[in-house]
mmCIF file of C-alpha atoms in Angstrom:
data_model
loop_
_atom_site.group_PDB
_atom_site.id
_atom_site.type_symbol
_atom_site.label_atom_id
_atom_site.label_comp_id
_atom_site.label_asym_id
_atom_site.label_seq_id
_atom_site.Cartn_x
_atom_site.Cartn_y
_atom_site.Cartn_z
ATOM 1 C CA MET A 138 34.026 -4.079 -24.167
ATOM 2 C CA ALA A 139 34.458 -4.976 -20.747
ATOM 3 C CA GLY A 140 32.318 -5.450 -18.217
ATOM 4 C CA TYR A 141 31.379 -2.874 -15.283
ATOM 5 C CA TYR A 142 32.292 -5.682 -13.010
ATOM 6 C CA HIS A 143 35.729 -7.413 -12.146
ATOM 7 C CA GLN A 144 35.968 -10.700 -10.300
ATOM 8 C CA GLU A 145 39.295 -9.171 -10.024
ATOM 9 C CA ASP A 146 38.125 -6.501 -7.461
ATOM 10 C CA LEU A 147 36.976 -9.219 -4.890
ATOM 11 C CA ALA A 148 40.673 -10.234 -3.639
ATOM 12 C CA HIS A 149 41.199 -6.252 -3.364
ATOM 13 C CA SER A 150 40.270 -5.021 0.158
ATOM 14 C CA ARG A 151 40.613 -1.091 -0.443
ATOM 15 C CA HIS A 152 37.122 -0.874 1.255
ATOM 16 C CA GLY A 153 38.330 0.708 4.568
ATOM 17 C CA GLN A 154 40.961 2.907 3.284
ATOM 18 C CA ASN A 155 39.859 5.675 4.232
ATOM 19 C CA ALA A 156 38.097 4.709 6.987
ATOM 20 C CA PRO A 157 39.650 1.525 8.921
ATOM 21 C CA GLU A 158 38.029 1.737 11.780
ATOM 22 C CA LEU A 159 34.823 1.351 10.167
ATOM 23 C CA TRP A 160 35.585 -1.411 7.937
ATOM 24 C CA ARG A 161 37.392 -3.332 10.506
ATOM 25 C CA LYS A 162 34.407 -3.241 12.552
ATOM 26 C CA PHE A 163 32.195 -4.560 9.824
ATOM 27 C CA SER A 164 34.285 -6.909 9.184
ATOM 28 C CA GLU A 165 34.555 -8.611 12.445
ATOM 29 C CA TRP A 166 30.402 -8.149 12.406
ATOM 30 C CA TYR A 167 30.024 -9.587 9.251
ATOM 31 C CA GLY A 168 32.462 -12.910 10.181
ATOM 32 C CA ALA A 169 30.259 -13.364 13.163
ATOM 33 C CA VAL A 170 27.124 -13.334 10.923
ATOM 34 C CA PHE A 171 28.249 -16.298 8.960
ATOM 35 C CA ALA A 172 29.911 -17.919 11.610
ATOM 36 C CA GLU A 173 28.322 -21.011 12.256
ATOM 37 C CA GLY A 174 24.901 -21.259 14.473
ATOM 38 C CA ALA A 175 21.693 -21.724 14.989
ATOM 39 C CA LEU A 176 22.329 -21.846 11.182
ATOM 40 C CA SER A 177 25.070 -23.930 9.295
ATOM 41 C CA GLU A 178 27.560 -22.557 7.533
ATOM 42 C CA ARG A 179 26.612 -23.980 4.534
ATOM 43 C CA GLU A 180 22.837 -22.881 5.141
ATOM 44 C CA LYS A 181 23.804 -19.332 5.455
ATOM 45 C CA SER A 182 26.391 -19.240 2.297
ATOM 46 C CA LEU A 183 22.632 -20.566 0.353
ATOM 47 C CA ILE A 184 20.488 -17.942 1.916
ATOM 48 C CA ALA A 185 23.415 -14.859 0.842
ATOM 49 C CA LEU A 186 23.169 -16.376 -2.733
ATOM 50 C CA ALA A 187 19.857 -16.453 -2.749
ATOM 51 C CA VAL A 188 19.778 -12.903 -1.427
ATOM 52 C CA ALA A 189 22.935 -11.552 -3.749
ATOM 53 C CA HIS A 190 21.046 -12.815 -6.674
ATOM 54 C CA ALA A 191 17.541 -10.614 -5.624
ATOM 55 C CA VAL A 192 19.674 -7.641 -4.672
ATOM 56 C CA GLN A 193 21.872 -8.498 -8.376
ATOM 57 C CA CYS A 194 25.341 -8.058 -6.988
ATOM 58 C CA PRO A 195 28.086 -9.699 -9.280
ATOM 59 C CA TYR A 196 30.389 -9.326 -6.648
ATOM 60 C CA CYS A 197 28.300 -11.359 -4.388
ATOM 61 C CA ILE A 198 27.175 -13.971 -6.396
ATOM 62 C CA ASP A 199 30.545 -14.902 -7.323
ATOM 63 C CA ALA A 200 31.962 -15.131 -4.364
ATOM 64 C CA TYR A 201 28.819 -17.007 -2.398
ATOM 65 C CA THR A 202 28.565 -19.092 -5.717
ATOM 66 C CA GLN A 203 32.026 -20.472 -4.376
ATOM 67 C CA ALA A 204 31.426 -20.670 -0.788
ATOM 68 C CA CYS A 205 28.281 -22.569 -1.465
ATOM 69 C CA LEU A 206 30.526 -25.033 -3.379
ATOM 70 C CA GLU A 207 33.041 -25.188 -0.911
ATOM 71 C CA LYS A 208 30.828 -25.720 1.865
ATOM 72 C CA GLY A 209 28.748 -28.792 -0.013
ATOM 73 C CA SER A 210 25.973 -26.906 -1.833
ATOM 74 C CA ASN A 211 25.188 -28.666 -5.502
ATOM 75 C CA LEU A 212 23.993 -26.986 -7.970
ATOM 76 C CA ASP A 213 20.012 -28.440 -7.798
ATOM 77 C CA GLN A 214 20.308 -26.947 -4.291
ATOM 78 C CA MET A 215 21.948 -23.717 -5.219
ATOM 79 C CA THR A 216 19.803 -23.300 -8.167
ATOM 80 C CA GLU A 217 16.481 -23.859 -5.720
ATOM 81 C CA ALA A 218 17.801 -21.093 -3.695
ATOM 82 C CA VAL A 219 18.089 -18.677 -6.609
ATOM 83 C CA HIS A 220 14.373 -19.996 -7.606
ATOM 84 C CA VAL A 221 13.080 -18.812 -3.821
ATOM 85 C CA ALA A 222 14.460 -15.376 -4.128
ATOM 86 C CA SER A 223 13.001 -15.245 -7.759
ATOM 87 C CA ALA A 224 9.952 -16.166 -6.294
ATOM 88 C CA ILE A 225 9.639 -13.343 -3.554
ATOM 89 C CA ARG A 226 10.685 -10.847 -5.620
ATOM 90 C CA GLY A 227 8.565 -11.153 -8.134
ATOM 91 C CA GLY A 228 5.687 -12.142 -5.367
ATOM 92 C CA ALA A 229 6.635 -8.571 -3.974
ATOM 93 C CA THR A 230 6.332 -6.965 -7.269
ATOM 94 C CA LEU A 231 2.839 -8.478 -7.955
ATOM 95 C CA VAL A 232 1.394 -7.427 -4.040
ATOM 96 C CA HIS A 233 3.198 -3.874 -4.771
ATOM 97 C CA GLY A 234 0.372 -3.714 -7.147
ATOM 98 C CA LEU A 235 -2.009 -2.880 -4.723
ATOM 99 C CA GLN A 236 -0.073 0.202 -4.164
ATOM 100 C CA MET A 237 -1.201 1.101 -7.986
ATOM 101 C CA ARG A 238 -4.363 0.323 -7.031
ATOM 102 C CA ASN A 239 -4.614 2.329 -3.801
ATOM 103 C CA ALA A 240 -3.430 5.000 -5.617
ATOM 104 C CA ALA A 241 -5.805 5.039 -8.750
ATOM 105 C CA ALA A 242 -8.914 4.700 -6.415
ATOM 106 C CA LYS A 243 -8.115 8.086 -4.729
ATOM 107 C CA VAL A 244 -7.420 9.650 -8.367
ATOM 108 C CA SER A 245 -10.697 7.675 -8.836
ATOM 109 C CA MET A 246 -13.201 9.493 -6.412
#
């Protein structure tokens, strides 16, 4: 069975098909965000790779795996970035257990 996500879709630029001006503005902003600044392009790619895993976007994972490698990151650094994202996501899940406790406390009153 073929997957839902297709790597070849990354090369297509149909996103602006029905709203070209909005796509142009997004593309300009996106490019500016990833330009060298206080953080290097390599650091930004590692952050993007970690976030891509946290939000579970296969397209972004593919794109930022490639970007990280092109910008000089190695598999150890990339793996560590993914672990950082996993720790934050897992920690956030556990901390939100406080919401459950608060809701349970209200019902138990």
